[in-house]
PDB file of C-alpha atoms and ligand atoms in Angstrom:
ATOM      1  CA  UNK A 249      -3.516  20.738  18.289  1.00 52.00           C
ATOM      2  CA  UNK A 250      -0.888  23.418  18.833  1.00 64.00           C
ATOM      3  CA  UNK A 251       0.262  23.117  22.439  1.00 76.00           C
ATOM      4  CA  UNK A 252      -1.342  19.764  23.188  1.00 91.00           C
ATOM      5  CA  UNK A 253       1.024  16.843  23.785  1.00 95.00           C
ATOM      6  CA  UNK A 254       2.450  15.268  20.664  1.00 97.00           C
ATOM      7  CA  UNK A 255       0.753  11.963  19.708  1.00 97.00           C
ATOM      8  CA  UNK A 256       4.171  10.260  19.428  1.00 97.00           C
ATOM      9  CA  UNK A 257       4.510  10.143  23.213  1.00 95.00           C
ATOM     10  CA  UNK A 258       7.607  12.253  23.906  1.00 95.00           C
ATOM     11  CA  UNK A 259       5.603  14.451  26.245  1.00 93.00           C
ATOM     12  CA  UNK A 260       6.572  17.566  24.286  1.00 95.00           C
ATOM     13  CA  UNK A 261       3.974  19.897  22.779  1.00 96.00           C
ATOM     14  CA  UNK A 262       3.093  18.977  19.192  1.00 96.00           C
ATOM     15  CA  UNK A 263       4.437  22.290  17.872  1.00 95.00           C
ATOM     16  CA  UNK A 264       7.863  21.611  19.347  1.00 95.00           C
ATOM     17  CA  UNK A 265       7.932  17.921  18.440  1.00 97.00           C
ATOM     18  CA  UNK A 266       6.565  16.243  15.308  1.00 98.00           C
ATOM     19  CA  UNK A 267       4.748  19.447  14.330  1.00 97.00           C
ATOM     20  CA  UNK A 268       8.115  20.849  13.269  1.00 97.00           C
ATOM     21  CA  UNK A 269       8.594  17.956  10.871  1.00 98.00           C
ATOM     22  CA  UNK A 270       5.064  17.575   9.545  1.00 97.00           C
ATOM     23  CA  UNK A 271       4.991  21.290   8.731  1.00 96.00           C
ATOM     24  CA  UNK A 272       8.314  21.076   6.898  1.00 96.00           C
ATOM     25  CA  UNK A 273      10.065  23.527   9.231  1.00 96.00           C
ATOM     26  CA  UNK A 274      12.663  20.909  10.126  1.00 97.00           C
ATOM     27  CA  UNK A 275      13.665  17.377   9.219  1.00 97.00           C
ATOM     28  CA  UNK A 276      14.230  14.659  11.851  1.00 97.00           C
ATOM     29  CA  UNK A 277      17.911  14.218  12.648  1.00 95.00           C
ATOM     30  CA  UNK A 278      17.586  10.632  13.845  1.00 97.00           C
ATOM     31  CA  UNK A 279      15.771   7.552  12.648  1.00 97.00           C
ATOM     32  CA  UNK A 280      13.860   7.355  15.917  1.00 97.00           C
ATOM     33  CA  UNK A 281      12.623  10.923  15.560  1.00 97.00           C
ATOM     34  CA  UNK A 282      11.634  10.163  11.980  1.00 98.00           C
ATOM     35  CA  UNK A 283       9.807   7.023  13.105  1.00 98.00           C
ATOM     36  CA  UNK A 284       7.942   8.986  15.768  1.00 98.00           C
ATOM     37  CA  UNK A 285       6.968  11.653  13.246  1.00 98.00           C
ATOM     38  CA  UNK A 286       5.701   9.008  10.832  1.00 98.00           C
ATOM     39  CA  UNK A 287       3.518   7.579  13.597  1.00 98.00           C
ATOM     40  CA  UNK A 288       2.154  11.081  14.191  1.00 98.00           C
ATOM     41  CA  UNK A 289       1.524  11.430  10.443  1.00 97.00           C
ATOM     42  CA  UNK A 290      -0.546   8.233  10.555  1.00 97.00           C
ATOM     43  CA  UNK A 291      -2.491   9.594  13.533  1.00 96.00           C
ATOM     44  CA  UNK A 292      -3.144  12.891  11.771  1.00 95.00           C
ATOM     45  CA  UNK A 293      -3.716  11.469   8.300  1.00 95.00           C
ATOM     46  CA  UNK A 294      -0.805  13.201   6.623  1.00 96.00           C
ATOM     47  CA  UNK A 295      -0.276  11.112   3.470  1.00 96.00           C
ATOM     48  CA  UNK A 296       2.192  13.495   1.774  1.00 96.00           C
ATOM     49  CA  UNK A 297       4.500  13.244   4.777  1.00 97.00           C
ATOM     50  CA  UNK A 298       4.307   9.443   4.786  1.00 97.00           C
ATOM     51  CA  UNK A 299       5.234   9.365   1.088  1.00 96.00           C
ATOM     52  CA  UNK A 300       8.043  11.861   1.549  1.00 96.00           C
ATOM     53  CA  UNK A 301       9.605   9.829   4.363  1.00 98.00           C
ATOM     54  CA  UNK A 302       9.413   6.438   2.618  1.00 98.00           C
ATOM     55  CA  UNK A 303      12.371   5.146   0.600  1.00 98.00           C
ATOM     56  CA  UNK A 304      11.439   5.390  -3.120  1.00 97.00           C
ATOM     57  CA  UNK A 305      12.484   1.740  -3.692  1.00 97.00           C
ATOM     58  CA  UNK A 306       9.983   0.341  -1.203  1.00 98.00           C
ATOM     59  CA  UNK A 307       7.252   2.991  -1.119  1.00 97.00           C
ATOM     60  CA  UNK A 308       3.802   1.543  -1.859  1.00 95.00           C
ATOM     61  CA  UNK A 309       0.883   3.358  -3.379  1.00 93.00           C
ATOM     62  CA  UNK A 310      -0.678   4.983  -0.353  1.00 91.00           C
ATOM     63  CA  UNK A 311      -4.300   5.975  -0.204  1.00 91.00           C
ATOM     64  CA  UNK A 312      -6.704   7.372   2.355  1.00 89.00           C
ATOM     65  CA  UNK A 313      -7.713   3.790   3.192  1.00 88.00           C
ATOM     66  CA  UNK A 314      -4.285   3.303   4.747  1.00 86.00           C
ATOM     67  CA  UNK A 315      -5.309   5.835   7.384  1.00 91.00           C
ATOM     68  CA  UNK A 316      -8.419   4.111   8.724  1.00 91.00           C
ATOM     69  CA  UNK A 317      -6.741   2.712  11.805  1.00 94.00           C
ATOM     70  CA  UNK A 318      -7.421   4.511  15.067  1.00 95.00           C
ATOM     71  CA  UNK A 319      -3.974   4.688  16.658  1.00 96.00           C
ATOM     72  CA  UNK A 320      -3.903   5.183  20.401  1.00 96.00           C
ATOM     73  CA  UNK A 321      -0.236   5.358  21.437  1.00 97.00           C
ATOM     74  CA  UNK A 322       3.313   4.606  20.457  1.00 98.00           C
ATOM     75  CA  UNK A 323       5.890   2.684  22.442  1.00 97.00           C
ATOM     76  CA  UNK A 324       9.476   2.728  21.223  1.00 97.00           C
ATOM     77  CA  UNK A 325      11.089  -0.483  22.473  1.00 98.00           C
ATOM     78  CA  UNK A 326      14.679   0.176  21.388  1.00 98.00           C
ATOM     79  CA  UNK A 327      16.604   1.858  18.623  1.00 97.00           C
ATOM     80  CA  UNK A 328      20.054   1.529  17.145  1.00 97.00           C
ATOM     81  CA  UNK A 329      21.322   4.545  15.285  1.00 96.00           C
ATOM     82  CA  UNK A 330      24.006   4.041  12.641  1.00 96.00           C
ATOM     83  CA  UNK A 331      25.680   6.364  10.179  1.00 95.00           C
ATOM     84  CA  UNK A 332      23.679   5.190   7.170  1.00 96.00           C
ATOM     85  CA  UNK A 333      21.358   2.505   8.538  1.00 97.00           C
ATOM     86  CA  UNK A 334      19.303   2.585  11.691  1.00 98.00           C
ATOM     87  CA  UNK A 335      16.828   0.229  13.269  1.00 98.00           C
ATOM     88  CA  UNK A 336      13.902   1.041  15.536  1.00 98.00           C
ATOM     89  CA  UNK A 337      11.717  -1.503  17.301  1.00 98.00           C
ATOM     90  CA  UNK A 338       8.311  -0.251  18.361  1.00 98.00           C
ATOM     91  CA  UNK A 339       4.766  -1.129  19.258  1.00 98.00           C
ATOM     92  CA  UNK A 340       2.051   1.060  17.792  1.00 98.00           C
ATOM     93  CA  UNK A 341      -1.182   0.554  19.656  1.00 98.00           C
ATOM     94  CA  UNK A 342      -4.566   0.850  18.002  1.00 97.00           C
ATOM     95  CA  UNK A 343      -8.207   0.424  18.876  1.00 96.00           C
ATOM     96  CA  UNK A 344      -9.815  -2.845  17.905  1.00 93.00           C
ATOM     97  CA  UNK A 345     -13.450  -2.755  18.943  1.00 93.00           C
ATOM     98  CA  UNK A 346     -13.485  -2.509  22.725  1.00 94.00           C
ATOM     99  CA  UNK A 347      -9.859  -3.477  23.169  1.00 96.00           C
ATOM    100  CA  UNK A 348      -6.436  -2.243  22.220  1.00 96.00           C
ATOM    101  CA  UNK A 349      -3.942  -4.159  20.119  1.00 97.00           C
ATOM    102  CA  UNK A 350      -0.409  -3.444  19.033  1.00 97.00           C
ATOM    103  CA  UNK A 351       1.412  -3.556  15.757  1.00 97.00           C
ATOM    104  CA  UNK A 352       4.896  -4.749  16.627  1.00 98.00           C
ATOM    105  CA  UNK A 353       7.619  -3.927  14.120  1.00 98.00           C
ATOM    106  CA  UNK A 354      11.374  -3.743  13.762  1.00 98.00           C
ATOM    107  CA  UNK A 355      11.852  -1.074  11.133  1.00 98.00           C
ATOM    108  CA  UNK A 356      14.853  -0.409   8.952  1.00 98.00           C
ATOM    109  CA  UNK A 357      15.726   3.185   8.104  1.00 98.00           C
ATOM    110  CA  UNK A 358      18.394   4.428   5.719  1.00 98.00           C
ATOM    111  CA  UNK A 359      19.975   7.732   4.973  1.00 97.00           C
ATOM    112  CA  UNK A 360      18.742   8.728   1.514  1.00 97.00           C
ATOM    113  CA  UNK A 361      19.837  12.067   0.026  1.00 96.00           C
ATOM    114  CA  UNK A 362      21.080  12.982   3.508  1.00 95.00           C
ATOM    115  CA  UNK A 363      17.696  12.393   5.095  1.00 97.00           C
ATOM    116  CA  UNK A 364      16.439   9.481   7.154  1.00 98.00           C
ATOM    117  CA  UNK A 365      13.715   7.519   5.384  1.00 98.00           C
ATOM    118  CA  UNK A 366      11.749   4.398   6.233  1.00 98.00           C
ATOM    119  CA  UNK A 367      12.762   1.337   4.198  1.00 98.00           C
ATOM    120  CA  UNK A 368      11.021  -1.834   5.390  1.00 98.00           C
ATOM    121  CA  UNK A 369      10.256  -4.080   8.351  1.00 98.00           C
ATOM    122  CA  UNK A 370      12.894  -6.611   9.431  1.00 98.00           C
ATOM    123  CA  UNK A 371      12.070 -10.124  10.616  1.00 97.00           C
ATOM    124  CA  UNK A 372      14.434  -9.893  13.580  1.00 96.00           C
ATOM    125  CA  UNK A 373      16.626  -7.486  15.507  1.00 96.00           C
ATOM    126  CA  UNK A 374      19.935  -7.252  13.583  1.00 93.00           C
TER     127      UNK A 374
HETATM  128 ZN1   ZN B 230       6.240  13.932  18.354  1.00 78.77          ZN
END
């Protein structure tokens, strides 16, 4: 997985993209980078990283069953970075039998203890 392209779709090698974050060597400096790294964590089945990057107020109990989906690619539609709140709209594509479907979400991120964390989906673009 080392110098293959990162699953999040930036085109960078995994080691120089989300690999830095999933390994704990660095922490994403923007909500979009955090969102991309969380997608990669879903692809790679990294539950500890998903827990660590979820706001404690909204974090569900996560189990291995949450990782059954076969994700195929990520498409970031738009993002709006704020000082304490950021929003990212994306489509995460996954395999559904012989076809591909997308999870479409507008996600809210907040700065928590100086780190971006995922909070919850929003019903519309703010
Ligand atoms: Zn990446």
